[in-house]
Amino acid sequence: MELDESFLKDIGMKKGQIQILIHKRNELLQLQDNAQQAEDSSSKTPDRRDAQTGPARASNAPAQGTASGGSSGAVGTSSSESTAPTSGKKPKSSKKSQLPSADEVLEVRNCRPFRSQDTDFKYVKDTVLAPESGVSDLITPCHEYKSCGIAAELNKHQLQSKFASEVIRFASACMNIRTNGTIHFGVMDSVENKGWKHGQIVGIKVKNREDFVDALDYIEKCFCNNLQEIARKCIHPPVFVEVISKDSQDQRFVVEVDIEPAFSLVKNNCFDVYLPKYHESSQKVILTKEPALYQRLGAKSEPVQRSQLTPFIQAMPDRDAQRQRAELSSTQVPTEIPQDLGRKLSILLNDGKSYMDDSLRYILVTNRCEQDNLNNINFLMHLNIFCVFDFDEHSNVSGLYSKYKEHHQTSSYFLQDFFKEIKTDNSPSQKLFDQTSWIFCNGRSDFLGDEKACDENTWIRTKKKYLKKVITCICEEILPEGSFIVLFLLLSPVQKPLVDTFQEFYTEMNGMEYIICIAESRDNYRKWANLAQESCSIETLEQYSVVGMKLSQVDATIQSMLPSTAQPRHLPASTGGVCTLPLREEEKLCSLEILCADQCDDIKKNHWTEKQKQEIEQNFYRGRKIMWENLWLADNQLCGDIIERKACADASKLLDGILQGGGHNYSVAKLKIFHHPGSGGSTIARQVLWKCRKRFRCAVIKTSYSPSTVCNHVLALRDYEEKEITHCFPVLLLIEDYDDEYLDDLQSELIEAVAARKMNTSRPYFILICCRRYNDPERRCKASPLDTVAVTHKLTESEKNQFNNKLEKLQQKYAEPEFILTFVLMCEEFSKTYVSDMVEHILQGIDPSSRDTCLMRYIALLNCYVPNSYLSLSHCEAFLGLGAYTESKARAYDFKHHLSEQARMIFIELRESNTYISTVRIIHCLVAKEILHQLAGNQPLSQLATNLLQEKMLFENRFGREEFIKFIRHLFIRRGKRSRGDNTDTLFSPFIEQVCEDEDCEKAIGVLKAAYELLGKDPFFAQQIARLNYSNEKFKDAEYWAKLAKSHLPTDSFILDTEGQVYKRWFSFTVDKMTEEDTPERITEKILLALEAMKCFRAAQQAAKEERESMNNAGYFGEVEVGCRLLRFLSTLPVFHRGPEGEHTELVKYLTTDYIPEDIKRPWGRLHSRLKGLRQNLYNALEWISEELSYFQTDKNQEKDDENDEKEEQIHNPRKWLRKQAAVYAKFFISASLGDDSNSGPDTQLMRRMSIYGSGGGNVTNILSFLTDKKENRSAEKLERILSFYPENPLRNRLEDNDLINFILCHITLACLAAGSAKLLPLPTLRELSLRFFKGKRQFPASAYFLLTLLYWPDEALDKEPNPINDEILTSALQTLKRLYDIKVKDVPTRKKRIYTHFFLGKGYGLSKIVHKTKIDKLMVGSLDERRMKWLHGTVWNIPEIRDNLKRVSGWSKDRNLFIRGHGKELHILPLHRESVPAGNENVTFYLGFSFNGLVAFNIEVENDPAIKRT
């Protein structure tokens, strides 16, 4: 196998990596050849023919004019090698001579300028100089090369004689011809050496520079006496030019000697010379016997033949005259035409555009900035800088960073820390894009930690590896190719680390196209360029560099290109004026896109070209989200008007109502805009905000930030520069395409923050304008008409006229139909027929087999089934075989240029606001759906998805990969949910359900299997396959895939629950299909399926307990459902005949005693023990569910999303479900025969418990559910009946723990419904009964301690004197409740499982002082949603009837904690909103609630009068 460029490209290597690899390979081959040459040199002198046929290997494999891959070539060279092609394979290496390969071409570099002493000038190893040259104009030096490789290794005398001989011979030739010349040692002459390129720079090792300098002492021996001084003046001392190499640590030099025969020195003289030669035998240097006169013949120094001596000498005066004229002409300095550096700067900085916009990001690499220059770098304040690589350790004290952070909010890092920040498994942090990252690459002098500057060698050893990692990560994972420019700003002398940074970027970016350099000092630039030429030619560097332009001019030039002025932005203030918002303050609030009062007013109107204005307008009508610039242009009549739909007026009207109070004193109000996709909902929301920008502070929320961060920033925005924060205007906040959980969390955070401020205003603090796509917006509007606007595709008559008039104007303005395609669809109300006809027209003549048609299908598939999906531009380019870093500068147009006409019509390119990656999608999801239909042909949907999964190029492309994989997962797994705006609730993803409907479930299973394999055997895909199989009654396959998913994640409760669902469905299926002929074996199999399901559900329960971040209760629900179904099945079997009154006597006897009917004793041998545990298992599961429902709120369904949402049907009313299942459970365990023996035996207790269950009691949740019954009298009667099942004297007849809990709770519940009931026991008796829970050494259920808090709360009638025992009981109960709650809730955020407050403290005494929450709910008016809002905002406590029923208690605050006094001892109280507790030490009053997490304080207020007592 041959390691050539084409092979390496095929395996996916990048151009820079290929270059390095082949470079190293060729260097090793070269060393082999050199070794062979050394062996042959003693016996053979190669001639020209041998040299020409020797292997000419290149170390710089890519054969191109510049290493950047650009087309510049080597400026000023005549070598055709610089433009040789790169294709073709390289010949295998051999020690024998071979013909050189045409593609092995080295890069041509320039020689050191004549007479230059620049120590920064370097040569790059294995590049080539222009071929040796002869005489031209006498001033331009001729060049001669000598390898000197072997001579350099000789002893001092041998080296000096060889060096002096070559220099004197060359000098004689130049001086006789009167031409300048330079002889180079360490550069290959193909005549002398085999296997090298002519002019190839290899360098020589210089042990002692003095050896070369002293070698010129031979001048005195070799020249005639009268010419020695002249020769000394014409032959300049040796210059040692360093040869740099990436891959070699050896220091090598090219030693050069300049010959300058000035007319004044050499006139009328001929220079014949003796040449020194080392004699091997005598080991002495001897001179040639006769002097010789040398001349330059072409590129060689040859002796003048004897026959030519006379004419040669006679022609000397003519040569003197030519030399004199040449010197005179060279002293007349030609007028240098200065470069237009301003234009060059503009073009380079804007990637070829003539104007500057925010489409490009910049990465700045810089070094020490002197104080004088700090005033000339203002242009940096206006560039969109992503990060800065700063090599100035004092930058934070007196350098660039100290200036920059005055204007911008930044985050500072060291290299290793920045790498940790950006190298995460997830998408990069939004903060990276919103705030500049400042990276100190070589320490920071003012940093107190251990990060100090180090020298170059230490830096290379310790820090360079992190630099490489950071640059690789940025280029490969964060910023897409072509979206950023690397700017090297050389402000002081350059050191090697800065050059290493260039070389890393050059390698990662495959060239210089997106790298530029700015240097005022030519010396700084020259040193940088000489070091950087190791990677890139000097000529190419100059092409992308702006050198010699004063920094003040650079500053002014760039600022003149800015699209807007640098004037400050302003916010409206509550005083009616405005305040300045500096950019740095704005950047601190990075989670908000702030809309200022003077938004866009800083734009230079005259600066914008007509093309720019049209581009912004076209993008909007093409389907992109409206920008503030669109509205500003329309306001300033710089483009056409933007239509305002009726919904915009409706939204503004609702907003005005909210601002005026609207009858609700909410601190955080909501205005909801639900809209059809593409109907203009986002435009309406932004139009509303735009109109309000001068009156109110407005911002758009970036949902990539956490709700807590947004909350902090929103509060800061509201308070900024406001003297009286109580009088601030509301802040308008637009949130788009959010999920419900995020919005709820944000609203809760804001409400808590407002509550902490203890300020009542007539207007809201914040108004959330919630804009969201929804497939049925009118339904949502109907549900909440007072704060919701629906935007649909349907136009009013007035809107139709407006849209049609606008369409005519746009058609006249833009000839290209694709610019207004989306607008045309809007005019037609997205009519299904019109969309179909339009798509059919567009697709006429399309090539179904082309790559862009295939891309169209894939994007249509995603857009149709995955809301808000897209492909990154990088993915699309990779799929079409386009590279971002190409030789063409017009990258932005390459993608569109390569598309078919049809694809250009329907694709729209957008830029994601969170990642700033350019993305491609179809103009509308309805268009995508129609394209999918019309392009399908005979190809089924499943086949298209399978083809997509096989596109390696899409799955391996790095930019936007996480998002792409997420969309693929959503395509196959994400269920439809109406709560998210989908059309219906689905059991599987809409795509999978469509495949099942159009094809069959086998095809759906097949494509899921393909996805499972492709995505690394994802267990959640295996889970979906199991679900799909059992939903289609393929239970064996379902069992296999469920077990496969479990093998990947054996402790995942959701996957274990799926396995239980497989057996549950299988059991139900077999029971439903059961016939009378079923054999005992088949009946046994059915029972085993049910028992296996229950076993899996119990495993899921156990796994759920170990999961710290979720609370999955599906296993308990599943066990109860399958257990009750099993009971029903058993009751139908003939072996368990019923009693005379239809009772299941035989079955109850079998399940609860040791009794086993003879007919099943042996056939069911392995089932008996498991079936006899059925009653207890079901009881435990029911109790757990009851306790769960007692802890947490269930009025709003908490949905678990996507693949983990494994409940087969959502339980919308779990309390009702529990009552029904408990009744079923009780039904099969009631038998009169069990209660005949005695009143106190275990059978009687079981009978009583089952009777209570059957009557609707039996657990805490069922008992409390009686309070929600609208018919209170009926509930009271049921409770009295339940109490009649208990012993008349419970103090004497001891009840079990759970029975006692239920008994006491029945009394408390009955007291809430019928305070005068004869069945009620007095509070002291209930207290006495409950003492068991305090005195007992064992653990009781949480409900026992909850009852203790209710019963032992101080009672005005009973507890007139302090009682330490009661205090101890109360304190112990509260501590235990807190401990059990912490165990229960684990690490689940409290917002996901909000604690439920069952009772409040009322104004009565005894049991009548306990008020249930439902009583408060009944005193409120309004819909369920309105009642919820009153609880959420705390306005419930303003209702007089509620205040009359509840008792306000006194307490105090300390260090943001809340306390109350019990019977004498202080007790810690939980505030409903922690932020509502006043800071410091204050007396407070509040309403007291009772929950399973202890006591809760509501409506906390600072007590004005210290004398106020508890009333």
PDB file of N, CA and C in Angstrom, residues 945-977:
ATOM      1  N   ALA A 945     -35.668   6.922   5.428  1.00  0.00           N
ATOM      2  CA  ALA A 945     -35.024   7.058   6.738  1.00  0.00           C
ATOM      3  C   ALA A 945     -33.819   6.129   6.856  1.00  0.00           C
ATOM      4  N   THR A 946     -33.939   4.930   6.309  1.00  0.00           N
ATOM      5  CA  THR A 946     -32.807   3.988   6.331  1.00  0.00           C
ATOM      6  C   THR A 946     -31.637   4.539   5.531  1.00  0.00           C
ATOM      7  N   ASN A 947     -31.944   5.132   4.378  1.00  0.00           N
ATOM      8  CA  ASN A 947     -30.882   5.735   3.569  1.00  0.00           C
ATOM      9  C   ASN A 947     -30.190   6.874   4.332  1.00  0.00           C
ATOM     10  N   LEU A 948     -30.998   7.655   5.029  1.00  0.00           N
ATOM     11  CA  LEU A 948     -30.433   8.752   5.819  1.00  0.00           C
ATOM     12  C   LEU A 948     -29.472   8.218   6.876  1.00  0.00           C
ATOM     13  N   LEU A 949     -29.854   7.124   7.514  1.00  0.00           N
ATOM     14  CA  LEU A 949     -29.008   6.543   8.553  1.00  0.00           C
ATOM     15  C   LEU A 949     -27.683   6.023   8.001  1.00  0.00           C
ATOM     16  N   GLN A 950     -27.652   5.733   6.707  1.00  0.00           N
ATOM     17  CA  GLN A 950     -26.439   5.172   6.106  1.00  0.00           C
ATOM     18  C   GLN A 950     -25.506   6.248   5.548  1.00  0.00           C
ATOM     19  N   GLU A 951     -25.889   7.527   5.686  1.00  0.00           N
ATOM     20  CA  GLU A 951     -25.050   8.612   5.171  1.00  0.00           C
ATOM     21  C   GLU A 951     -23.957   8.941   6.193  1.00  0.00           C
ATOM     22  N   LYS A 952     -22.818   8.295   6.056  1.00  0.00           N
ATOM     23  CA  LYS A 952     -21.731   8.482   7.014  1.00  0.00           C
ATOM     24  C   LYS A 952     -21.254   9.929   7.059  1.00  0.00           C
ATOM     25  N   MET A 953     -21.274  10.575   5.911  1.00  0.00           N
ATOM     26  CA  MET A 953     -20.781  11.951   5.849  1.00  0.00           C
ATOM     27  C   MET A 953     -21.562  12.861   6.787  1.00  0.00           C
ATOM     28  N   LEU A 954     -22.861  12.614   6.915  1.00  0.00           N
ATOM     29  CA  LEU A 954     -23.688  13.459   7.784  1.00  0.00           C
ATOM     30  C   LEU A 954     -23.424  13.151   9.252  1.00  0.00           C
ATOM     31  N   PHE A 955     -23.236  11.889   9.579  1.00  0.00           N
ATOM     32  CA  PHE A 955     -23.073  11.517  10.982  1.00  0.00           C
ATOM     33  C   PHE A 955     -21.661  11.805  11.495  1.00  0.00           C
ATOM     34  N   GLU A 956     -20.698  11.899  10.591  1.00  0.00           N
ATOM     35  CA  GLU A 956     -19.316  12.131  11.018  1.00  0.00           C
ATOM     36  C   GLU A 956     -18.931  13.596  10.986  1.00  0.00           C
ATOM     37  N   ASN A 957     -19.730  14.434  10.344  1.00  0.00           N
ATOM     38  CA  ASN A 957     -19.388  15.859  10.269  1.00  0.00           C
ATOM     39  C   ASN A 957     -19.447  16.475  11.665  1.00  0.00           C
ATOM     40  N   ARG A 958     -18.442  17.261  12.017  1.00  0.00           N
ATOM     41  CA  ARG A 958     -18.290  17.645  13.418  1.00  0.00           C
ATOM     42  C   ARG A 958     -19.146  18.833  13.841  1.00  0.00           C
ATOM     43  N   PHE A 959     -19.334  19.828  12.950  1.00  0.00           N
ATOM     44  CA  PHE A 959     -20.076  21.017  13.378  1.00  0.00           C
ATOM     45  C   PHE A 959     -21.574  20.745  13.417  1.00  0.00           C
ATOM     46  N   GLY A 960     -22.176  21.091  14.540  1.00  0.00           N
ATOM     47  CA  GLY A 960     -23.608  20.863  14.691  1.00  0.00           C
ATOM     48  C   GLY A 960     -23.956  19.395  14.841  1.00  0.00           C
ATOM     49  N   ARG A 961     -22.963  18.556  15.167  1.00  0.00           N
ATOM     50  CA  ARG A 961     -23.214  17.110  15.231  1.00  0.00           C
ATOM     51  C   ARG A 961     -24.183  16.765  16.365  1.00  0.00           C
ATOM     52  N   GLU A 962     -24.015  17.408  17.518  1.00  0.00           N
ATOM     53  CA  GLU A 962     -24.905  17.107  18.648  1.00  0.00           C
ATOM     54  C   GLU A 962     -26.359  17.412  18.290  1.00  0.00           C
ATOM     55  N   GLU A 963     -26.561  18.562  17.616  1.00  0.00           N
ATOM     56  CA  GLU A 963     -27.922  18.928  17.224  1.00  0.00           C
ATOM     57  C   GLU A 963     -28.462  17.934  16.198  1.00  0.00           C
ATOM     58  N   PHE A 964     -27.629  17.535  15.253  1.00  0.00           N
ATOM     59  CA  PHE A 964     -28.072  16.589  14.219  1.00  0.00           C
ATOM     60  C   PHE A 964     -28.478  15.258  14.851  1.00  0.00           C
ATOM     61  N   ILE A 965     -27.660  14.746  15.757  1.00  0.00           N
ATOM     62  CA  ILE A 965     -27.986  13.484  16.433  1.00  0.00           C
ATOM     63  C   ILE A 965     -29.268  13.646  17.247  1.00  0.00           C
ATOM     64  N   LYS A 966     -29.443  14.819  17.852  1.00  0.00           N
ATOM     65  CA  LYS A 966     -30.671  15.064  18.626  1.00  0.00           C
ATOM     66  C   LYS A 966     -31.893  15.007  17.717  1.00  0.00           C
ATOM     67  N   PHE A 967     -31.787  15.605  16.528  1.00  0.00           N
ATOM     68  CA  PHE A 967     -32.915  15.569  15.596  1.00  0.00           C
ATOM     69  C   PHE A 967     -33.206  14.140  15.136  1.00  0.00           C
ATOM     70  N   ILE A 968     -32.164  13.355  14.918  1.00  0.00           N
ATOM     71  CA  ILE A 968     -32.354  11.956  14.514  1.00  0.00           C
ATOM     72  C   ILE A 968     -33.066  11.189  15.628  1.00  0.00           C
ATOM     73  N   ARG A 969     -32.651  11.413  16.859  1.00  0.00           N
ATOM     74  CA  ARG A 969     -33.312  10.752  18.000  1.00  0.00           C
ATOM     75  C   ARG A 969     -34.778  11.181  18.088  1.00  0.00           C
ATOM     76  N   HIS A 970     -35.028  12.475  17.910  1.00  0.00           N
ATOM     77  CA  HIS A 970     -36.410  12.961  17.957  1.00  0.00           C
ATOM     78  C   HIS A 970     -37.246  12.345  16.834  1.00  0.00           C
ATOM     79  N   LEU A 971     -36.641  12.182  15.673  1.00  0.00           N
ATOM     80  CA  LEU A 971     -37.352  11.597  14.537  1.00  0.00           C
ATOM     81  C   LEU A 971     -37.892  10.217  14.896  1.00  0.00           C
ATOM     82  N   PHE A 972     -37.108   9.447  15.614  1.00  0.00           N
ATOM     83  CA  PHE A 972     -37.491   8.057  15.900  1.00  0.00           C
ATOM     84  C   PHE A 972     -38.142   7.873  17.269  1.00  0.00           C
ATOM     85  N   ILE A 973     -37.908   8.782  18.199  1.00  0.00           N
ATOM     86  CA  ILE A 973     -38.322   8.518  19.583  1.00  0.00           C
ATOM     87  C   ILE A 973     -39.312   9.535  20.131  1.00  0.00           C
ATOM     88  N   ARG A 974     -39.171  10.793  19.760  1.00  0.00           N
ATOM     89  CA  ARG A 974     -39.965  11.855  20.406  1.00  0.00           C
ATOM     90  C   ARG A 974     -41.447  11.717  20.088  1.00  0.00           C
ATOM     91  N   ARG A 975     -42.255  11.560  21.110  1.00  0.00           N
ATOM     92  CA  ARG A 975     -43.700  11.403  20.927  1.00  0.00           C
ATOM     93  C   ARG A 975     -44.369  12.751  20.680  1.00  0.00           C
ATOM     94  N   GLY A 976     -45.499  12.692  20.013  1.00  0.00           N
ATOM     95  CA  GLY A 976     -46.307  13.891  19.864  1.00  0.00           C
ATOM     96  C   GLY A 976     -47.070  14.171  21.146  1.00  0.00           C
ATOM     97  N   LYS A 977     -47.090  15.420  21.570  1.00  0.00           N
ATOM     98  CA  LYS A 977     -47.837  15.802  22.773  1.00  0.00           C
ATOM     99  C   LYS A 977     -48.580  17.101  22.480  1.00  0.00           C
TER     100      LYS A 977
END
